[in-house]
Coordinates of C-alpha atoms and ligand atoms in Angstrom, one line a residue:
M1 CA 113.5 110.1 71.2
C2 CA 112.5 106.9 73.0
G3 CA 112.0 103.8 70.8
I4 CA 108.8 101.8 70.9
V5 CA 108.3 98.3 69.5
A6 CA 105.4 95.9 69.9
Y7 CA 104.5 92.5 68.5
I8 CA 101.5 90.3 68.3
G9 CA 101.3 87.0 66.3
N10 CA 102.4 83.4 66.2
K11 CA 106.1 83.9 66.9
E12 CA 107.9 84.3 70.2
A13 CA 107.6 88.0 70.9
Y14 CA 110.8 88.4 73.0
P15 CA 113.5 88.0 70.3
I16 CA 111.5 90.3 67.9
L17 CA 111.2 92.9 70.6
I18 CA 114.9 92.7 71.5
K19 CA 116.0 92.9 67.9
G20 CA 113.6 95.8 67.4
L21 CA 115.0 97.6 70.5
E22 CA 118.6 97.2 69.1
R23 CA 117.5 98.8 65.9
L24 CA 115.7 101.6 67.8
E25 CA 118.5 102.2 70.3
Y26 CA 119.7 105.3 68.4
R27 CA 116.5 107.0 69.6
G28 CA 117.4 106.7 73.3
Y29 CA 119.7 104.5 75.4
D30 CA 119.1 105.5 79.0
S31 CA 117.2 102.3 79.9
A32 CA 115.4 99.5 78.2
G33 CA 112.5 97.2 79.0
V34 CA 109.9 94.7 77.7
A35 CA 106.6 93.4 78.9
I36 CA 105.4 90.0 77.6
L37 CA 102.0 88.5 78.1
E38 CA 101.9 84.7 78.7
S39 CA 99.2 84.0 81.4
E40 CA 100.5 87.1 83.3
I41 CA 102.3 90.2 82.2
K42 CA 106.0 89.7 82.8
V43 CA 108.1 92.9 82.9
F44 CA 111.8 93.0 82.5
K45 CA 113.7 96.3 82.6
R46 CA 117.2 97.6 83.2
A47 CA 118.9 100.9 83.3
G48 CA 121.4 101.4 80.5
K49 CA 121.7 99.8 77.1
V50 CA 119.6 97.0 75.5
Q51 CA 122.5 94.7 76.2
E52 CA 122.0 95.1 79.9
L53 CA 118.4 94.1 79.5
K54 CA 119.4 91.1 77.4
D55 CA 121.9 89.9 80.0
Y56 CA 119.3 90.3 82.7
A57 CA 116.4 88.6 80.9
S58 CA 118.5 85.7 79.6
G59 CA 118.0 83.7 82.9
H60 CA 114.2 84.2 82.9
N61 CA 111.2 82.9 81.2
T62 CA 110.4 85.3 78.3
A63 CA 107.9 83.1 76.5
G64 CA 104.8 84.7 74.9
N65 CA 103.4 85.7 71.6
I66 CA 102.5 89.3 72.5
G67 CA 104.7 92.0 74.0
I68 CA 105.9 95.6 74.1
G69 CA 109.4 97.0 74.3
H70 CA 110.9 100.4 75.0
T71 CA 114.3 102.1 74.9
R72 CA 114.2 105.4 76.8
W73 CA 115.6 108.9 76.5
A74 CA 114.8 110.3 79.9
T75 CA 112.5 113.4 80.3
H76 CA 110.7 113.0 83.6
G77 CA 112.7 111.1 86.2
E78 CA 116.3 109.9 86.3
P79 CA 117.4 107.3 83.8
N80 CA 117.3 104.4 86.3
E81 CA 115.5 101.0 86.4
R82 CA 112.5 102.4 88.4
N83 CA 111.7 104.9 85.7
A84 CA 112.4 102.5 82.8
H85 CA 109.3 101.5 80.7
P86 CA 107.1 99.5 80.5
H87 CA 105.0 100.9 83.4
S88 CA 102.1 99.0 85.0
S89 CA 98.7 99.7 86.4
S90 CA 98.1 99.1 90.2
D91 CA 96.8 95.6 89.6
S92 CA 99.6 94.9 87.1
N93 CA 97.1 93.9 84.5
I94 CA 97.9 96.7 82.1
A95 CA 101.4 97.7 80.8
I96 CA 102.3 100.7 78.7
I97 CA 105.2 102.1 76.8
H98 CA 105.3 105.8 75.9
N99 CA 107.3 108.3 73.9
G100 CA 106.6 112.0 74.5
I101 CA 105.6 114.1 77.5
I102 CA 102.3 114.2 79.3
E103 CA 102.3 117.8 80.3
N104 CA 99.4 117.7 82.8
Y105 CA 100.8 114.6 84.6
A106 CA 101.2 116.4 88.0
P107 CA 97.5 117.3 88.6
L108 CA 96.4 113.9 87.2
K109 CA 98.8 112.2 89.6
E110 CA 97.4 114.1 92.6
E111 CA 93.9 113.2 91.6
L112 CA 94.7 109.6 91.1
K113 CA 96.6 109.4 94.4
K114 CA 93.5 110.7 96.2
R115 CA 91.7 107.8 94.6
G116 CA 94.1 105.3 96.1
H117 CA 96.7 104.9 93.2
E118 CA 100.2 104.4 94.3
F119 CA 103.1 105.3 92.1
L120 CA 106.4 103.5 91.8
S121 CA 108.3 105.9 89.5
D122 CA 108.8 109.6 88.8
T123 CA 107.5 109.4 85.3
D124 CA 104.6 111.0 83.5
T125 CA 104.0 107.7 81.7
E126 CA 103.0 105.8 84.9
V127 CA 100.3 108.4 85.4
L128 CA 98.8 107.5 82.0
V129 CA 98.6 103.8 82.7
H130 CA 96.9 104.4 86.1
L131 CA 94.5 106.8 84.4
I132 CA 93.5 104.2 81.9
E133 CA 93.0 101.6 84.7
D134 CA 91.0 104.2 86.6
V135 CA 88.8 105.1 83.6
Q136 CA 88.2 101.4 82.8
K137 CA 87.1 100.5 86.3
N138 CA 85.0 103.6 87.0
N139 CA 83.2 103.7 83.6
N140 CA 82.9 100.0 83.0
V141 CA 84.2 100.3 79.4
D142 CA 86.5 98.1 77.4
L143 CA 90.2 98.8 77.1
F144 CA 90.0 100.6 73.8
E145 CA 87.4 103.0 75.1
A146 CA 89.3 103.5 78.4
V147 CA 92.4 104.4 76.4
R148 CA 90.4 106.8 74.2
I149 CA 88.7 108.5 77.2
A150 CA 92.1 108.8 79.1
L151 CA 93.8 110.3 76.1
N152 CA 91.1 113.0 76.0
E153 CA 92.2 114.0 79.5
V154 CA 95.9 114.4 78.8
T155 CA 97.7 117.3 77.2
G156 CA 101.1 116.9 75.6
A157 CA 102.7 114.5 73.2
Y158 CA 102.5 110.8 73.1
A159 CA 103.1 107.6 71.1
I160 CA 101.9 104.8 73.3
V161 CA 101.3 101.0 73.1
V162 CA 99.1 99.4 75.7
L163 CA 99.1 95.7 76.6
S164 CA 96.5 94.1 78.8
K165 CA 96.2 90.8 80.6
D166 CA 92.4 90.7 80.0
N167 CA 92.9 91.3 76.2
P168 CA 95.4 88.7 75.2
N169 CA 94.7 89.0 71.5
Q170 CA 95.0 92.8 71.3
L171 CA 97.4 95.7 71.3
I172 CA 96.4 99.3 71.4
G173 CA 98.6 102.1 70.0
A174 CA 98.0 105.8 69.8
R175 CA 99.8 108.9 68.8
K176 CA 99.9 112.7 69.1
G177 CA 103.0 114.5 68.2
S178 CA 105.3 111.4 68.4
P179 CA 105.4 108.9 65.5
L180 CA 103.9 105.5 65.4
V181 CA 103.8 103.0 62.6
V182 CA 101.9 99.7 62.3
G183 CA 103.5 96.8 60.4
M184 CA 101.0 94.5 58.7
G185 CA 102.5 91.0 58.5
N186 CA 101.0 87.6 57.7
E187 CA 98.8 86.9 60.7
E188 CA 101.1 89.0 62.8
F189 CA 101.4 92.7 63.5
F190 CA 104.1 95.1 64.7
I191 CA 103.9 98.6 66.1
A192 CA 107.0 100.8 66.3
S193 CA 108.3 104.4 66.4
D194 CA 109.7 104.0 62.9
A195 CA 109.9 101.3 60.3
T196 CA 113.4 100.0 61.3
P197 CA 112.2 97.1 63.6
I198 CA 109.5 96.2 61.1
I199 CA 111.3 96.0 57.7
E200 CA 112.7 92.6 58.4
Y201 CA 109.2 91.1 58.6
T202 CA 106.9 93.1 56.3
K203 CA 107.1 96.1 53.9
N204 CA 103.4 96.9 54.4
V205 CA 102.9 99.7 57.0
V206 CA 100.2 102.1 58.2
Y207 CA 101.4 105.4 59.6
L208 CA 99.1 106.7 62.3
D209 CA 98.1 110.3 62.3
D210 CA 97.9 112.6 65.3
E211 CA 95.1 111.8 67.7
E212 CA 94.5 108.4 66.1
I213 CA 94.1 105.2 68.2
A214 CA 94.8 101.8 66.6
L215 CA 93.3 98.6 67.8
I216 CA 95.2 95.6 66.6
D217 CA 93.3 92.3 67.1
R218 CA 95.3 89.2 66.2
Y219 CA 92.3 87.7 64.5
N220 CA 90.4 90.7 63.2
G221 CA 93.3 92.9 62.1
L222 CA 93.7 96.7 62.4
S223 CA 91.0 99.2 63.0
I224 CA 91.6 102.9 63.7
K225 CA 89.5 105.6 65.4
T226 CA 90.3 109.1 66.4
I227 CA 90.3 110.2 70.1
A228 CA 87.1 112.0 69.1
N229 CA 85.6 108.6 68.2
Q230 CA 85.6 108.9 64.4
I231 CA 86.3 105.8 62.4
K232 CA 89.3 106.0 60.0
T233 CA 90.3 103.8 57.1
P234 CA 93.9 102.6 57.4
Y235 CA 96.0 103.4 54.3
V236 CA 98.7 100.8 53.7
H237 CA 102.1 102.1 52.4
E238 CA 104.8 100.0 50.9
L239 CA 108.3 100.6 52.4
E240 CA 111.2 101.2 50.0
M241 CA 113.9 100.7 52.7
Q242 CA 116.2 97.7 52.5
L243 CA 117.4 95.7 55.5
E244 CA 121.1 96.1 54.6
M245 CA 120.6 99.9 55.0
L246 CA 120.1 99.3 58.7
E247 CA 123.3 97.3 59.3
K248 CA 126.9 98.3 59.7
G249 CA 128.1 96.4 56.6
G250 CA 131.6 95.7 57.9
Y251 CA 132.3 99.1 59.4
E252 CA 133.1 99.5 63.0
H253 CA 130.5 102.2 63.6
F254 CA 127.3 103.4 61.8
M255 CA 128.8 106.9 61.8
L256 CA 131.9 105.7 59.8
K257 CA 129.7 103.8 57.4
E258 CA 127.5 106.8 56.9
I259 CA 130.5 109.1 56.3
Y260 CA 131.8 106.7 53.6
E261 CA 128.3 106.4 52.0
Q262 CA 128.3 110.1 51.1
P263 CA 129.4 109.8 47.5
R264 CA 126.4 107.6 47.0
S265 CA 123.9 109.5 49.1
I266 CA 124.8 112.8 47.5
Y267 CA 124.4 111.2 44.1
D268 CA 121.0 109.7 45.2
S269 CA 119.9 113.1 46.3
M270 CA 120.3 114.5 42.8
R271 CA 119.4 111.4 40.8
G272 CA 116.5 112.0 38.5
R273 CA 116.4 115.7 39.3
I274 CA 119.1 117.2 37.1
D275 CA 120.1 117.0 33.5
S276 CA 123.4 118.8 33.0
K277 CA 123.4 118.3 29.2
R278 CA 120.2 120.1 28.6
G279 CA 120.7 122.4 31.6
D280 CA 117.5 121.3 33.2
I281 CA 116.5 120.8 36.8
Y282 CA 113.3 119.0 37.9
M283 CA 111.9 119.5 41.4
G284 CA 108.4 118.0 41.5
G285 CA 107.3 119.7 44.7
M286 CA 108.5 123.1 43.7
L287 CA 106.9 123.0 40.3
E288 CA 103.5 122.7 41.8
Y289 CA 104.1 126.0 43.7
K290 CA 106.1 127.7 41.0
N291 CA 104.2 131.0 41.2
V292 CA 104.3 131.2 45.0
L293 CA 108.1 130.5 45.0
T294 CA 109.1 132.8 42.2
N295 CA 107.0 135.7 43.6
A296 CA 108.0 135.2 47.3
D297 CA 109.4 138.4 48.8
R298 CA 111.5 136.4 51.2
I299 CA 112.2 132.9 52.4
I300 CA 112.3 131.8 56.0
I301 CA 114.3 128.6 56.7
T302 CA 113.8 126.9 60.0
A303 CA 115.4 123.8 61.5
C304 CA 117.4 122.6 64.5
G305 CA 121.0 121.4 65.1
T306 CA 122.9 120.2 62.1
S307 CA 119.8 120.8 59.9
W308 CA 120.0 124.4 61.0
H309 CA 123.6 124.5 59.7
A310 CA 122.3 123.2 56.4
A311 CA 119.8 126.1 56.5
L312 CA 122.6 128.6 56.9
V313 CA 124.3 127.2 53.8
A314 CA 121.0 127.6 52.1
E315 CA 120.8 131.2 53.1
Y316 CA 124.1 131.9 51.3
L317 CA 122.9 129.9 48.3
F318 CA 119.4 131.4 47.9
E319 CA 120.6 134.9 48.3
D320 CA 123.7 134.4 46.1
L321 CA 122.0 132.5 43.3
A322 CA 118.3 133.4 43.3
R323 CA 118.7 136.9 44.8
V324 CA 115.8 136.4 47.3
P325 CA 116.2 137.5 50.9
V326 CA 116.5 134.7 53.4
E327 CA 116.1 134.5 57.2
V328 CA 117.3 131.4 59.0
E329 CA 115.6 130.6 62.3
Y330 CA 116.1 128.1 65.1
A331 CA 112.7 126.4 65.1
S332 CA 112.6 126.5 68.9
E333 CA 112.9 130.3 69.0
F334 CA 110.8 130.9 65.9
R335 CA 107.7 129.1 67.3
Y336 CA 107.6 131.1 70.5
R337 CA 108.5 134.6 69.5
N338 CA 105.5 135.7 67.5
P339 CA 107.4 136.1 64.2
I340 CA 106.1 138.2 61.4
I341 CA 105.0 135.8 58.7
N342 CA 102.8 137.0 55.9
P343 CA 100.6 135.1 53.4
G344 CA 102.9 134.8 50.4
D345 CA 106.0 134.1 52.5
V346 CA 107.7 130.8 51.8
V347 CA 109.0 128.8 54.8
I348 CA 111.4 125.9 54.3
A349 CA 111.7 123.4 57.1
I350 CA 114.7 121.1 57.2
S351 CA 114.8 117.8 59.2
Q352 CA 116.6 114.5 58.8
S353 CA 114.1 112.6 61.0
G354 CA 111.0 114.5 60.1
E355 CA 109.9 114.3 63.7
T356 CA 111.7 117.1 65.5
A357 CA 109.0 118.6 67.8
D358 CA 110.2 122.2 67.5
T359 CA 110.4 122.1 63.7
L360 CA 106.9 120.6 63.5
A361 CA 105.5 123.3 65.7
A362 CA 107.3 126.0 63.6
I363 CA 105.6 124.5 60.5
E364 CA 102.2 124.6 62.1
L365 CA 102.7 128.2 63.1
A366 CA 103.8 129.2 59.6
K367 CA 100.8 127.4 58.1
Q368 CA 98.4 129.2 60.5
K369 CA 99.8 132.5 59.3
G370 CA 99.3 131.7 55.7
A371 CA 102.8 130.8 54.5
T372 CA 103.5 128.1 52.0
V373 CA 105.7 125.5 53.7
F374 CA 108.2 123.3 52.0
G375 CA 109.9 120.3 53.7
V376 CA 113.4 119.0 53.2
C377 CA 113.3 115.7 54.9
N378 CA 115.1 112.3 54.9
V379 CA 112.7 109.9 56.5
V380 CA 109.9 109.0 54.0
G381 CA 106.4 109.3 55.5
A382 CA 107.5 111.1 58.7
S383 CA 105.4 113.8 60.3
I384 CA 107.2 116.8 58.7
P385 CA 106.7 115.7 55.0
R386 CA 103.1 115.0 55.9
A387 CA 102.6 118.4 57.6
T388 CA 104.2 120.5 54.8
H389 CA 102.5 121.7 51.5
A390 CA 105.2 120.2 49.4
G391 CA 108.9 119.4 49.6
A392 CA 111.8 117.3 48.5
Y393 CA 113.2 114.1 50.1
T394 CA 116.9 113.9 50.6
H395 CA 117.3 110.2 49.8
A396 CA 120.3 109.7 52.1
G397 CA 118.9 106.4 53.3
P398 CA 118.5 105.6 57.0
E399 CA 120.9 107.5 59.2
I400 CA 121.5 105.5 62.4
G401 CA 124.6 107.2 63.9
V402 CA 123.3 109.8 66.3
A403 CA 125.7 112.5 64.9
S404 CA 124.4 113.5 61.6
T405 CA 126.8 113.2 58.6
K406 CA 125.3 112.0 55.3
A407 CA 122.0 113.6 56.2
F408 CA 123.7 117.0 56.3
T409 CA 125.4 116.7 52.9
A410 CA 122.2 115.3 51.4
Q411 CA 120.3 118.3 52.7
V412 CA 122.8 120.7 51.2
T413 CA 122.6 118.8 47.9
V414 CA 118.8 119.2 47.8
L415 CA 119.1 122.9 48.9
I416 CA 121.6 123.6 46.1
Q417 CA 119.2 122.2 43.6
M418 CA 116.3 124.2 45.1
A419 CA 118.4 127.4 44.9
L420 CA 119.4 126.7 41.3
W421 CA 115.8 125.8 40.3
L422 CA 114.6 129.1 41.8
A423 CA 117.5 131.1 40.4
Y424 CA 116.7 129.8 36.9
N425 CA 112.9 130.2 37.2
K426 CA 113.3 133.8 38.5
G427 CA 115.6 134.6 35.7
A428 CA 118.6 135.3 38.0
I429 CA 120.7 132.8 36.1
N430 CA 120.4 131.7 32.5
Q431 CA 120.3 128.1 31.1
A432 CA 124.0 128.1 30.2
K433 CA 125.0 129.1 33.8
L434 CA 122.6 126.5 35.2
A435 CA 124.1 123.8 33.0
R436 CA 127.6 124.7 34.3
Y437 CA 126.5 124.4 37.9
L438 CA 124.8 121.1 37.2
V439 CA 128.0 119.7 35.6
E440 CA 129.9 120.8 38.8
L441 CA 127.2 119.3 41.0
E442 CA 127.5 116.0 39.1
A443 CA 131.3 116.0 39.8
I444 CA 130.8 116.3 43.6
P445 CA 130.4 112.6 44.5
A446 CA 133.8 111.9 43.0
K447 CA 135.3 114.9 44.9
V448 CA 133.8 113.6 48.1
E449 CA 135.4 110.2 47.4
E450 CA 138.7 111.9 47.0
A451 CA 138.2 113.9 50.2
L452 CA 137.6 110.7 52.1
K453 CA 141.1 109.6 51.2
S454 CA 142.4 112.2 53.7
A455 CA 141.6 109.7 56.5
E456 CA 145.2 109.0 57.3
E457 CA 146.2 112.6 57.6
V458 CA 143.0 113.3 59.6
E459 CA 144.1 110.6 62.1
K460 CA 147.3 112.4 62.7
M461 CA 145.4 115.6 63.4
A462 CA 143.0 113.8 65.6
K463 CA 145.9 112.6 67.9
I464 CA 146.8 116.2 68.7
I465 CA 143.2 117.5 69.1
A466 CA 142.2 114.5 71.2
R467 CA 144.5 115.8 74.0
S468 CA 142.8 119.1 74.1
E469 CA 139.6 120.1 76.0
N470 CA 138.8 123.0 73.7
A471 CA 138.9 123.8 70.0
L472 CA 138.0 126.7 67.7
Y473 CA 136.6 126.2 64.1
L474 CA 136.9 129.2 61.8
G475 CA 135.5 129.8 58.3
R476 CA 134.2 132.6 56.2
G477 CA 131.4 132.7 53.6
Y478 CA 130.1 129.3 52.7
N479 CA 132.8 127.8 55.0
F480 CA 131.2 129.5 58.1
P481 CA 128.3 127.1 58.5
V482 CA 130.8 124.3 57.8
A483 CA 132.9 125.6 60.8
L484 CA 129.7 125.5 63.0
E485 CA 128.9 122.0 61.9
G486 CA 132.5 120.8 62.4
A487 CA 132.5 122.2 66.0
L488 CA 129.1 120.6 66.7
K489 CA 130.4 117.2 65.4
L490 CA 133.4 117.4 67.7
K491 CA 131.5 118.4 70.8
E492 CA 128.7 115.9 70.5
I493 CA 130.8 112.8 70.0
S494 CA 134.1 113.5 71.8
Y495 CA 132.8 115.9 74.5
I496 CA 135.5 118.4 73.7
H497 CA 134.2 122.0 74.0
A498 CA 134.3 123.4 70.5
E499 CA 133.1 126.7 69.0
G500 CA 132.5 127.6 65.4
Y501 CA 133.0 131.2 64.4
P502 CA 133.1 133.4 61.4
A503 CA 136.8 133.9 61.1
A504 CA 136.7 137.7 61.1
E505 CA 134.5 137.7 64.2
M506 CA 137.3 136.1 66.2
K507 CA 139.0 139.3 67.0
H508 CA 135.8 140.6 68.7
G509 CA 136.2 138.2 71.6
P510 CA 137.2 134.6 71.0
I511 CA 140.8 135.6 70.1
A512 CA 141.3 136.0 73.9
L513 CA 141.1 132.2 74.1
I514 CA 144.0 131.6 71.8
D515 CA 147.3 130.4 73.2
E516 CA 149.8 127.6 72.4
N517 CA 147.3 125.0 73.7
M518 CA 144.3 126.0 71.6
P519 CA 143.7 124.0 68.4
V520 CA 142.2 126.1 65.7
V521 CA 140.7 124.3 62.8
V522 CA 140.5 126.7 59.8
L523 CA 138.6 126.2 56.6
A524 CA 140.9 127.9 54.2
T525 CA 139.9 126.6 50.7
K526 CA 140.5 128.7 47.6
N527 CA 137.5 131.0 47.3
S528 CA 136.5 134.6 47.1
Q529 CA 137.6 135.2 50.7
Y530 CA 140.9 133.2 50.7
D531 CA 143.1 136.3 51.2
K532 CA 141.0 137.5 54.1
M533 CA 141.2 134.0 55.6
V534 CA 145.0 134.1 55.3
S535 CA 145.0 137.2 57.4
N536 CA 142.8 135.6 60.0
I537 CA 145.2 132.6 60.2
Q538 CA 148.1 135.0 60.7
E539 CA 146.2 136.5 63.7
V540 CA 145.9 133.0 65.2
K541 CA 149.6 132.2 64.5
A542 CA 150.7 135.5 66.1
R543 CA 149.0 134.3 69.3
K544 CA 150.8 130.9 69.1
G545 CA 147.5 129.0 68.3
K546 CA 147.9 125.6 66.6
V547 CA 146.5 125.8 63.1
F548 CA 144.9 122.7 61.5
A549 CA 143.9 123.8 58.0
I550 CA 141.5 122.4 55.4
V551 CA 143.0 123.6 52.1
T552 CA 142.4 123.3 48.4
K553 CA 144.7 120.8 46.6
G554 CA 147.8 122.6 45.5
D555 CA 147.6 125.3 48.1
V556 CA 150.9 126.9 49.2
E557 CA 150.3 129.9 51.4
V558 CA 148.1 128.4 54.1
K559 CA 150.1 125.2 54.2
A560 CA 153.2 127.2 55.0
M561 CA 151.5 128.6 58.1
A562 CA 149.6 125.5 59.3
D563 CA 150.8 123.0 61.9
R564 CA 149.0 120.3 59.9
W565 CA 146.8 120.5 56.8
I566 CA 144.4 118.4 54.8
E567 CA 143.9 118.9 51.0
I568 CA 140.5 118.6 49.4
P569 CA 139.7 118.9 45.7
D570 CA 138.8 122.3 44.2
C571 CA 135.1 123.1 43.5
P572 CA 132.9 126.1 43.1
E573 CA 132.5 127.9 46.4
E574 CA 128.7 127.5 46.3
L575 CA 129.1 123.7 46.3
S576 CA 132.1 123.6 48.6
P577 CA 130.3 122.7 51.9
L578 CA 129.7 119.3 50.4
V579 CA 133.4 118.6 50.2
S580 CA 134.9 120.7 53.1
S581 CA 132.6 119.1 55.7
I582 CA 134.0 115.6 54.9
P583 CA 137.4 115.9 56.7
L584 CA 135.7 117.5 59.7
Q585 CA 133.3 114.6 60.1
L586 CA 136.3 112.2 59.9
L587 CA 138.2 114.3 62.4
S588 CA 135.4 114.2 65.0
Y589 CA 135.1 110.5 64.5
H590 CA 138.8 109.8 65.0
V591 CA 139.0 112.2 68.0
A592 CA 136.1 110.4 69.6
L593 CA 137.6 107.0 69.0
L594 CA 140.9 108.1 70.6
R595 CA 139.0 109.4 73.6
D596 CA 137.2 106.1 73.9
C597 CA 133.8 107.7 73.4
N598 CA 130.7 105.9 72.2
V599 CA 130.7 107.2 68.6
D600 CA 127.2 106.1 67.6
Q601 CA 125.4 106.7 70.8
P602 CA 127.0 109.8 72.5
R603 CA 125.9 110.5 76.0
N604 CA 122.6 112.5 76.6
L605 CA 121.7 112.6 72.9
A606 CA 119.0 110.9 70.9
K607 CA 118.6 110.8 67.2
S608 CA 115.0 112.0 66.9
V609 CA 114.1 114.9 69.2
T610 CA 110.3 114.5 69.6
V611 CA 110.1 116.6 72.7
E612 CA 110.6 120.4 72.7
Ligands
F6R1 C1 123.7 116.6 65.3 C2 122.3 116.2 65.1 C3 121.2 117.1 65.6 C4 120.1 117.2 64.6 C5 118.9 117.9 65.2 C6 117.7 118.1 64.3 O1 124.6 115.7 64.7 O2 122.0 115.2 64.5 O3 121.7 118.4 65.9 O4 120.5 117.8 63.4 O5 118.4 117.3 66.4 O6 117.2 116.9 63.9 P1 116.4 116.6 62.5 O7 117.3 117.0 61.4 O8 116.0 115.2 62.6 O9 115.2 117.6 62.6

């Protein structure tokens, strides 16, 4: 949520900042701006996408070796040019970019106004840059100290970078609750919200921790202090990410590329963890906490959005296979409702980005109450894997499309392995049964490959659904969370109102919506509830609803009732969400294309939700 990039070195800053903003655009695309220091600070900003900024800046002098850039997801103030970052101090000598929310900005603003500060925007960020200016002038301190003192006065979340005319060889970055990473190049430095704008130039990065302030001096390098003035030693990580992972690789959209990457990303999420021949499963993070896990009376799983749907799949898995009670919680509700968590409870937090503010807060709460917290996260080094006791990475690779696809199936792949590990270690399944599941799991990437071949048939379905303003998605058992996820995908990228429901629940209300205009997508694969699902489909047909069915290869009964259908390969019901979610992802993609929607950057959304 909001992308930050900054550069200091020997090169021209502007092209690096623009390229960085394009890579970060998935984090927010309401407005974009850069500030570059030559002899003065030059600020260029525009409402809308990075392209608007590029078009505007092309006729101007953008020269300079130090600069900051920002792509915004609006919180305070409309997404217009006035509110776009960077924001400047009264004397225009300091510029700032910010990701997060300064919660006490209103009283600070009032106080600063009384002291003569005038504000040009509606943002909380502008208050922060004026505060830094005010502190520096009144306390006669250097910029770093002014930033440190100012940050002690604000509450809320921030990742910031500060540029000052009077400090032409320095950049200052700080974080609390929003991510910030420093790239250590050869006589050049980068600061960014994540590693995507940096990877092209260096693999050596330092992740800042909460309440840390980094001073980057072009000639003296990086030094870090906390806002409480403690000196910290930077720890340099080596990135494993490859540049190609951040590019479209011939696909029209990142989302399509990521859908088609799934055979590989699912495989990567189990690689090195399972041995089907021996019937063995290795989960490093879980092994360390074997006693806690096998003795847990219950497991709480918390997440948001698509990751919450993966949590629902996990509820079925853990209860079914490991026979341990599971509760699934929206992180945003869990953190505020004084939940009962006891020492000995296990909490699993799921997040693609590893930065979701509500999920992070839920983790902190669970830790305070004595739970052992596991993370299932995709982004290596993000805040969530660093805040949890242990966990497992999903290895899906960078997900750039705002609608989550390969991250979901990678999460489910890891959760299946966690459930199997626990089931085996608790004695709920024996080694022979574990081995059979592992053989089936190994077969999944090929089945996903086959499911991807349904694209032609999906396009035909999409043509009908694209004309509708509503859709229902129905499933039972393991297919119920898949129905929720299918509906979310459709609404977020094609803006069609879609609801996911447990199929049997339909008759308790939503059935009133069904008429000849209502497309009903049914997940009717061969599983333990197939016959029940057939009855539910009949209920839809009886009300003239249009049935679009996902069925198992060779199906006869549902096909005979459906208006259109897509076949997917057979697989054990516990693993089926990995395959049945594929045609639904493709369906939402094609519907969005037909409706001329921006598939990778749907309106109002951002990839990484770092505000609550
Ligand atoms: C939907 C989507 C969101 C995220 C949610 C949680 O396609 O991407 O619903 O799943 O914002 O994000 P993470 O998984 O990063 O915590």
